[in-house]
Amino acid sequence: MPAARTLSDRELTASYFARQLLHRTERPSAAGAVARLAALQAQYSPSPHLALWTRLPGFEHRELEAALLDGTVVKSTLMRGTLHLVAGADYGHLAAAWRGRWLTELRGRHRDADLDEAALEASLRAFAAVPRSADELREHTAAASGGRVRAADLLHYPRALLPLVHVAPSGHWRAHGKPRMVLWAGELPPEPAATARLARRYLAGYGPASRADLAHFTGLRLRQLDPALAELDGAGELVRYRAEDGRELLDLPGAPPPSDPGGELPVRFLPKWDAALLSHADRTRMLPAEIHQRVYRAVNGTLLASYLVDGLVAGVWEHARSGGAAVLTLTPLLPHGRRPELEREGERLLAFLEPDAERRRVVFAS
């Protein structure tokens, strides 16, 4: 077997920019883009809309909302116990892959509870056949378990036992309030096929990546991931590279090989919790280490809205509306000479965020 090619940090950044659809040279549907990106974090409703706006030319909110309504995109609690949007065709595999990890943790916390899990699942399955709020699911879990489920896990247990998906308007632009969930109509596939599908989706959108990166994204332990990776490897579905620091990186054989196209990459704005910055154990391919703590607030797990200059985070942004005026404020964190381009792209962003504003202005914080 030939020695694995070593990829430079620049090659990783440039190829990742393209893998994340940030060149805007392609125009898949909203559902197609979600599938290409494996999953979009969705604990903040506007973030997936902004994530698609920055990647898809001419994207409009109604396109994603229509996909959520027809089921080609699904919103659910999945990897790492976090809300995501995923392609409807992938949902069963991703839910099945995550379910094992979640149930293992819950069973460990309830090992002495004398809990009849099969009876609880059957009761919840019947109850969640129609949309239910989180409070209703908690109350039903408490009653159906005879009070044996800990208060902190009254919502975790139904989410782990059943594939529960959000119903509209959850996931719609600026949708707030308490969501309702309903039992997904499909059947969950078996392991390790489910985890192998998850690994394929991850590598397609975020590769080349290490085993540690895959574990970070999925929230699964390596002992759960390795059988799936062995299955992919045995089928000839993995290629290997090396990072500059010697880490082994995995990718799919049909993926474009990483390269440095030369020249600077266009500026782009990313929303809060954009998956491009959260999906690797080592985030430095887009988020420079020297500003990591200024963009990612580890205390409360908040990833600020940011902007990219030449493929790397160079600052953060926020916007405010007062009456008929909308202001986008950019706070540089690294020096760059792309201010005019950022202003133009910022004006586009403001038009998307506040289409009815009478005045829009892009300013730089001092």
C-alpha positions as a printed NumPy array, in Angstrom:
array([[  0.   ,   0.   ,   0.   ],
       [  1.5  ,   3.392,  -0.955],
       [  2.291,   5.874,   1.801],
       [ -0.602,   8.176,   2.682],
       [ -0.313,  11.642,   1.192],
       [  0.308,  14.429,   3.723],
       [ -2.137,  17.317,   3.451],
       [ -1.072,  20.838,   4.32 ],
       [ -3.209,  22.961,   6.62 ],
       [ -3.98 ,  25.202,   3.63 ],
       [ -5.155,  22.246,   1.545],
       [ -7.446,  21.143,   4.371],
       [ -8.938,  24.622,   4.756],
       [ -9.437,  25.185,   1.02 ],
       [-10.898,  21.759,   0.332],
       [-13.148,  21.993,   3.394],
       [-14.472,  25.347,   2.17 ],
       [-15.53 ,  23.633,  -1.061],
       [-16.879,  20.53 ,   0.714],
       [-19.09 ,  22.808,   2.787],
       [-20.618,  24.336,  -0.385],
       [-19.228,  27.743,   0.574],
       [-18.033,  28.59 ,  -2.935],
       [-21.694,  28.909,  -3.972],
       [-20.903,  27.382,  -7.359],
       [-23.497,  24.633,  -6.863],
       [-27.224,  24.939,  -6.285],
       [-28.726,  21.802,  -4.763],
       [-32.177,  22.002,  -3.225],
       [-32.453,  22.8  ,   0.465],
       [-33.015,  19.115,   1.189],
       [-30.097,  18.186,  -1.055],
       [-27.807,  20.639,   0.708],
       [-28.821,  19.317,   4.142],
       [-27.985,  15.794,   2.951],
       [-24.605,  16.967,   1.61 ],
       [-23.822,  18.607,   4.961],
       [-24.999,  15.556,   6.978],
       [-26.736,  17.691,   9.623],
       [-27.322,  21.317,  10.547],
       [-27.464,  22.258,  14.211],
       [-30.911,  23.643,  14.91 ],
       [-31.223,  24.635,  18.572],
       [-31.55 ,  28.234,  17.333],
       [-34.267,  28.317,  14.653],
       [-32.726,  30.946,  12.313],
       [-29.321,  29.23 ,  12.168],
       [-30.136,  26.541,   9.567],
       [-31.773,  29.16 ,   7.345],
       [-28.667,  31.334,   7.553],
       [-26.417,  28.31 ,   7.017],
       [-28.214,  27.597,   3.735],
       [-28.367,  31.269,   2.723],
       [-24.583,  31.572,   2.923],
       [-24.161,  28.419,   0.798],
       [-26.989,  28.42 ,  -1.755],
       [-27.463,  31.215,  -4.318],
       [-30.971,  32.659,  -4.135],
       [-31.999,  30.67 ,  -1.052],
       [-35.335,  31.682,   0.507],
       [-36.845,  30.645,   3.846],
       [-39.866,  29.038,   2.253],
       [-37.686,  26.44 ,   0.512],
       [-36.492,  24.971,   3.816],
       [-39.91 ,  25.334,   5.397],
       [-41.487,  23.394,   2.513],
       [-38.886,  20.633,   2.96 ],
       [-39.733,  20.418,   6.667],
       [-43.426,  20.177,   5.847],
       [-43.052,  17.417,   3.244],
       [-40.543,  15.419,   5.304],
       [-37.569,  15.662,   2.95 ],
       [-35.889,  17.468,   5.879],
       [-36.52 ,  16.403,   9.481],
       [-35.838,  18.175,  12.772],
       [-35.014,  15.972,  15.749],
       [-32.704,  15.511,  18.721],
       [-29.827,  13.425,  17.388],
       [-26.041,  13.393,  17.685],
       [-24.674,  14.554,  21.047],
       [-28.269,  15.03 ,  22.256],
       [-28.51 ,  18.22 ,  20.164],
       [-31.271,  19.398,  17.835],
       [-30.387,  18.961,  14.171],
       [-31.941,  19.209,  10.748],
       [-31.162,  16.146,   8.61 ],
       [-32.358,  14.729,   5.313],
       [-35.513,  12.695,   5.737],
       [-33.899,   9.808,   3.847],
       [-31.048,   9.719,   6.399],
       [-33.057,  10.259,   9.56 ],
       [-33.703,   6.593,  10.43 ],
       [-30.014,   5.683,  10.17 ],
       [-28.832,   8.682,  12.182],
       [-31.478,   8.108,  14.856],
       [-30.598,   4.421,  15.132],
       [-26.875,   5.171,  15.385],
       [-27.336,   7.676,  18.227],
       [-30.038,   5.693,  20.078],
       [-27.613,   3.026,  21.336],
       [-25.301,   5.534,  23.013],
       [-28.173,   7.41 ,  24.655],
       [-29.907,   4.291,  25.954],
       [-26.634,   2.963,  27.383],
       [-26.211,   6.144,  29.424],
       [-29.837,   6.19 ,  30.579],
       [-29.792,   2.513,  31.582],
       [-26.65 ,   3.133,  33.587],
       [-28.359,   5.889,  35.547],
       [-31.433,   3.693,  36.158],
       [-29.778,   0.335,  36.825],
       [-31.405,   0.104,  40.282],
       [-34.783,   1.55 ,  39.287],
       [-36.53 ,  -1.756,  38.425],
       [-37.761,  -0.094,  35.23 ],
       [-39.814,  -2.106,  32.705],
       [-38.34 ,  -0.444,  29.63 ],
       [-40.326,  -2.515,  27.124],
       [-43.618,  -1.544,  28.743],
       [-42.542,   2.097,  28.92 ],
       [-41.616,   2.092,  25.231],
       [-44.945,   0.544,  24.233],
       [-46.859,   3.105,  26.274],
       [-44.874,   6.003,  24.835],
       [-45.234,   4.678,  21.294],
       [-49.023,   4.783,  21.588],
       [-48.988,   8.172,  23.321],
       [-46.661,   9.836,  20.758],
       [-48.663,   8.669,  17.744],
       [-50.069,  12.212,  17.743],
       [-48.014,  15.368,  18.342],
       [-47.105,  15.983,  21.982],
       [-45.329,  18.798,  23.791],
       [-42.218,  18.216,  25.857],
       [-44.222,  18.731,  29.048],
       [-46.788,  16.151,  27.963],
       [-44.037,  13.629,  27.221],
       [-42.445,  14.241,  30.616],
       [-45.734,  13.778,  32.43 ],
       [-46.556,  10.595,  30.524],
       [-43.085,   9.137,  31.121],
       [-43.384,   9.792,  34.844],
       [-46.801,   8.124,  35.034],
       [-46.029,   5.192,  32.722],
       [-42.794,   4.382,  34.574],
       [-44.453,   4.537,  37.966],
       [-42.136,   7.356,  38.939],
       [-39.034,   5.23 ,  38.305],
       [-37.457,   7.582,  35.726],
       [-35.396,  10.385,  37.234],
       [-36.848,  13.869,  36.818],
       [-33.843,  14.995,  34.748],
       [-34.41 ,  12.151,  32.254],
       [-38.175,  12.346,  31.786],
       [-37.73 ,  13.805,  28.289],
       [-34.465,  12.012,  27.474],
       [-36.042,   8.582,  27.844],
       [-38.805,   9.041,  25.246],
       [-36.317,  10.659,  22.846],
       [-33.963,   7.705,  23.231],
       [-36.596,   4.978,  23.096],
       [-38.478,   6.415,  20.127],
       [-37.644,   8.286,  16.913],
       [-39.449,  11.541,  17.718],
       [-39.477,  14.339,  15.141],
       [-40.603,  17.938,  15.49 ],
       [-43.727,  19.149,  13.724],
       [-44.271,  22.542,  12.102],
       [-43.681,  25.341,  12.791],
       [-40.611,  24.085,  14.646],
       [-37.64 ,  24.716,  12.353],
       [-39.311,  27.528,  10.455],
       [-37.731,  30.968,  10.181],
       [-37.874,  32.723,  13.544],
       [-40.162,  30.011,  14.955],
       [-40.135,  30.146,  18.738],
       [-42.207,  28.715,  21.531],
       [-42.568,  25.168,  22.783],
       [-42.263,  22.574,  19.991],
       [-44.376,  19.46 ,  19.585],
       [-42.972,  16.059,  18.692],
       [-44.51 ,  13.001,  17.059],
       [-43.466,   9.41 ,  16.446],
       [-41.618,   9.031,  13.13 ],
       [-43.465,   6.672,  10.804],
       [-40.493,   4.671,   9.51 ],
       [-38.528,   1.7  ,  10.83 ],
       [-35.054,   2.102,  12.313],
       [-32.357,   0.119,  10.479],
       [-30.014,  -2.295,  12.304],
       [-26.434,  -1.731,  13.397],
       [-23.732,  -1.414,  12.126],
       [-25.396,  -0.303,   8.895],
       [-26.86 ,   2.742,  10.635],
       [-23.494,   3.916,  11.943],
       [-21.829,   3.197,   8.603],
       [-24.382,   5.494,   6.899],
       [-23.676,   8.178,   9.505],
       [-19.924,   7.853,   8.908],
       [-20.402,   8.156,   5.134],
       [-22.513,  11.274,   5.513],
       [-20.018,  12.828,   7.893],
       [-16.99 ,  12.172,   5.704],
       [-18.815,  13.465,   2.621],
       [-19.493,  16.809,   4.29 ],
       [-16.58 ,  17.188,   6.706],
       [-13.744,  14.971,   5.497],
       [-10.955,  14.251,   5.368],
       [-11.299,  13.725,   9.117],
       [ -9.801,  11.683,  11.916],
       [-11.51 ,   9.01 ,  13.991],
       [-11.5  ,  11.532,  16.844],
       [-13.293,  14.052,  14.606],
       [-15.96 ,  11.48 ,  13.739],
       [-16.415,  10.622,  17.412],
       [-16.723,  14.31 ,  18.262],
       [-19.406,  14.922,  15.628],
       [-21.461,  11.819,  16.368],
       [-21.072,  11.73 ,  20.129],
       [-20.334,   8.002,  19.788],
       [-17.449,   6.153,  21.38 ],
       [-14.694,   4.736,  19.208],
       [-15.729,   1.192,  20.095],
       [-19.103,   1.96 ,  18.502],
       [-17.576,   3.629,  15.448],
       [-14.768,   1.202,  14.678],
       [-16.989,  -1.706,  13.483],
       [-18.701,   0.66 ,  11.033],
       [-15.355,   2.019,   9.822],
       [-14.084,  -1.553,   9.436],
       [-17.145,  -2.327,   7.308],
       [-16.45 ,   0.692,   5.094],
       [-12.764,  -0.174,   4.867],
       [-13.487,  -3.773,   3.924],
       [-15.77 ,  -2.571,   1.138],
       [-13.069,  -0.262,  -0.232],
       [-14.978,   2.851,   0.853],
       [-12.167,   4.609,   2.724],
       [ -9.029,   6.43 ,   1.615],
       [ -6.351,   7.698,   3.968],
       [ -4.318,  10.875,   4.269],
       [ -2.008,  12.386,   6.862],
       [ -2.295,  15.798,   8.479],
       [  0.822,  17.902,   8.951],
       [  0.92 ,  16.847,  12.606],
       [  0.851,  13.167,  11.665],
       [ -2.817,  12.387,  12.398],
       [ -4.463,   9.865,  10.11 ],
       [ -7.356,  11.346,   8.16 ],
       [-10.117,   9.298,   6.53 ],
       [-12.177,  10.187,   3.47 ],
       [-14.428,   8.64 ,   0.851],
       [-12.819,   7.459,  -2.407],
       [-15.265,   9.43 ,  -4.561],
       [-14.657,  12.721,  -2.76 ],
       [-12.646,  15.424,  -4.554],
       [ -9.007,  15.096,  -3.444],
       [ -7.916,  18.022,  -1.264],
       [ -5.942,  20.703,  -3.048],
       [ -4.999,  24.361,  -2.748],
       [ -6.687,  26.193,  -5.633],
       [ -4.477,  29.233,  -5.178],
       [ -5.756,  32.733,  -4.55 ],
       [ -7.938,  33.909,  -1.697],
       [-11.282,  32.359,  -0.827],
       [-14.364,  34.644,  -0.787],
       [-15.664,  36.076,   2.478],
       [-18.627,  34.302,   4.023],
       [-20.867,  34.845,   7.043],
       [-21.705,  31.894,   9.313],
       [-24.571,  31.763,  11.837],
       [-24.456,  30.76 ,  15.483],
       [-23.573,  27.096,  15.921],
       [-22.704,  26.557,  12.277],
       [-21.721,  22.925,  11.857],
       [-18.678,  23.889,   9.761],
       [-16.978,  25.095,  12.951],
       [-18.339,  22.52 ,  15.408],
       [-17.859,  19.216,  13.647],
       [-14.217,  18.386,  14.36 ],
       [-12.305,  17.642,  17.536],
       [ -9.616,  19.86 ,  15.979],
       [-11.388,  22.987,  14.706],
       [ -8.319,  24.796,  13.416],
       [ -8.973,  24.125,   9.735],
       [-11.408,  27.089,   9.921],
       [-11.134,  28.504,  13.453],
       [ -7.614,  29.73 ,  14.334],
       [ -6.476,  28.585,  17.762],
       [ -5.547,  32.111,  18.88 ],
       [ -9.16 ,  33.313,  18.683],
       [-10.947,  30.06 ,  19.543],
       [-12.026,  31.162,  23.013],
       [-13.341,  34.475,  21.674],
       [-15.654,  32.697,  19.217],
       [-16.606,  29.577,  21.171],
       [-17.768,  30.249,  24.731],
       [-17.15 ,  26.904,  26.395],
       [-18.913,  27.853,  29.645],
       [-22.347,  27.785,  28.026],
       [-21.43 ,  26.036,  24.762],
       [-22.232,  29.066,  22.603],
       [-20.585,  29.44 ,  19.212],
       [-20.933,  33.042,  18.084],
       [-21.987,  34.096,  14.607],
       [-18.753,  34.673,  12.687],
       [-17.323,  35.633,   9.323],
       [-14.658,  33.954,   7.216],
       [-11.813,  35.684,   5.403],
       [ -9.863,  33.402,   3.068],
       [-11.548,  30.375,   4.642],
       [-10.692,  31.207,   8.265],
       [-12.728,  32.908,  10.976],
       [-11.494,  36.496,  11.186],
       [-14.271,  38.098,  13.262],
       [-17.767,  37.843,  14.7  ],
       [-21.008,  39.613,  13.834],
       [-24.334,  40.58 ,  15.312],
       [-27.276,  42.541,  14.057],
       [-29.899,  44.759,  15.663],
       [-33.142,  46.339,  14.511],
       [-34.468,  49.619,  15.873],
       [-37.611,  50.869,  14.224],
       [-37.005,  50.976,  10.498],
       [-33.213,  50.781,  10.763],
       [-31.156,  47.556,  10.743],
       [-27.464,  47.545,  11.673],
       [-24.935,  44.748,  11.181],
       [-21.91 ,  45.128,  13.451],
       [-18.693,  43.319,  12.549],
       [-16.027,  42.825,  15.219],
       [-12.642,  41.928,  13.688],
       [-10.572,  39.425,  15.671],
       [ -7.722,  39.034,  13.181],
       [ -6.235,  41.631,  10.79 ],
       [ -7.325,  41.457,   7.169],
       [ -7.695,  43.71 ,   4.134],
       [-11.124,  42.582,   2.95 ],
       [-13.321,  45.315,   4.413],
       [-15.046,  46.368,   1.134],
       [-15.951,  42.743,   0.331],
       [-17.247,  42.206,   3.867],
       [-19.397,  45.314,   3.582],
       [-20.954,  44.081,   0.34 ],
       [-21.623,  40.622,   1.712],
       [-22.877,  42.157,   4.955],
       [-25.418,  44.211,   3.031],
       [-26.673,  41.008,   1.413],
       [-26.96 ,  39.419,   4.844],
       [-28.926,  42.358,   6.234],
       [-31.315,  42.218,   3.285],
       [-31.961,  38.561,   4.124],
       [-32.333,  39.189,   7.859],
       [-34.415,  42.352,   7.635],
       [-36.024,  42.582,   4.181],
       [-38.54 ,  45.234,   5.267],
       [-36.046,  47.563,   6.969],
       [-36.144,  51.121,   5.637],
       [-32.411,  51.595,   6.247],
       [-29.563,  49.114,   6.512],
       [-26.02 ,  49.792,   7.588],
       [-22.861,  47.707,   8.05 ],
       [-20.445,  49.009,  10.684],
       [-17.127,  47.785,  12.104],
       [-16.619,  47.79 ,  15.869],
       [-13.528,  49.651,  16.938]])
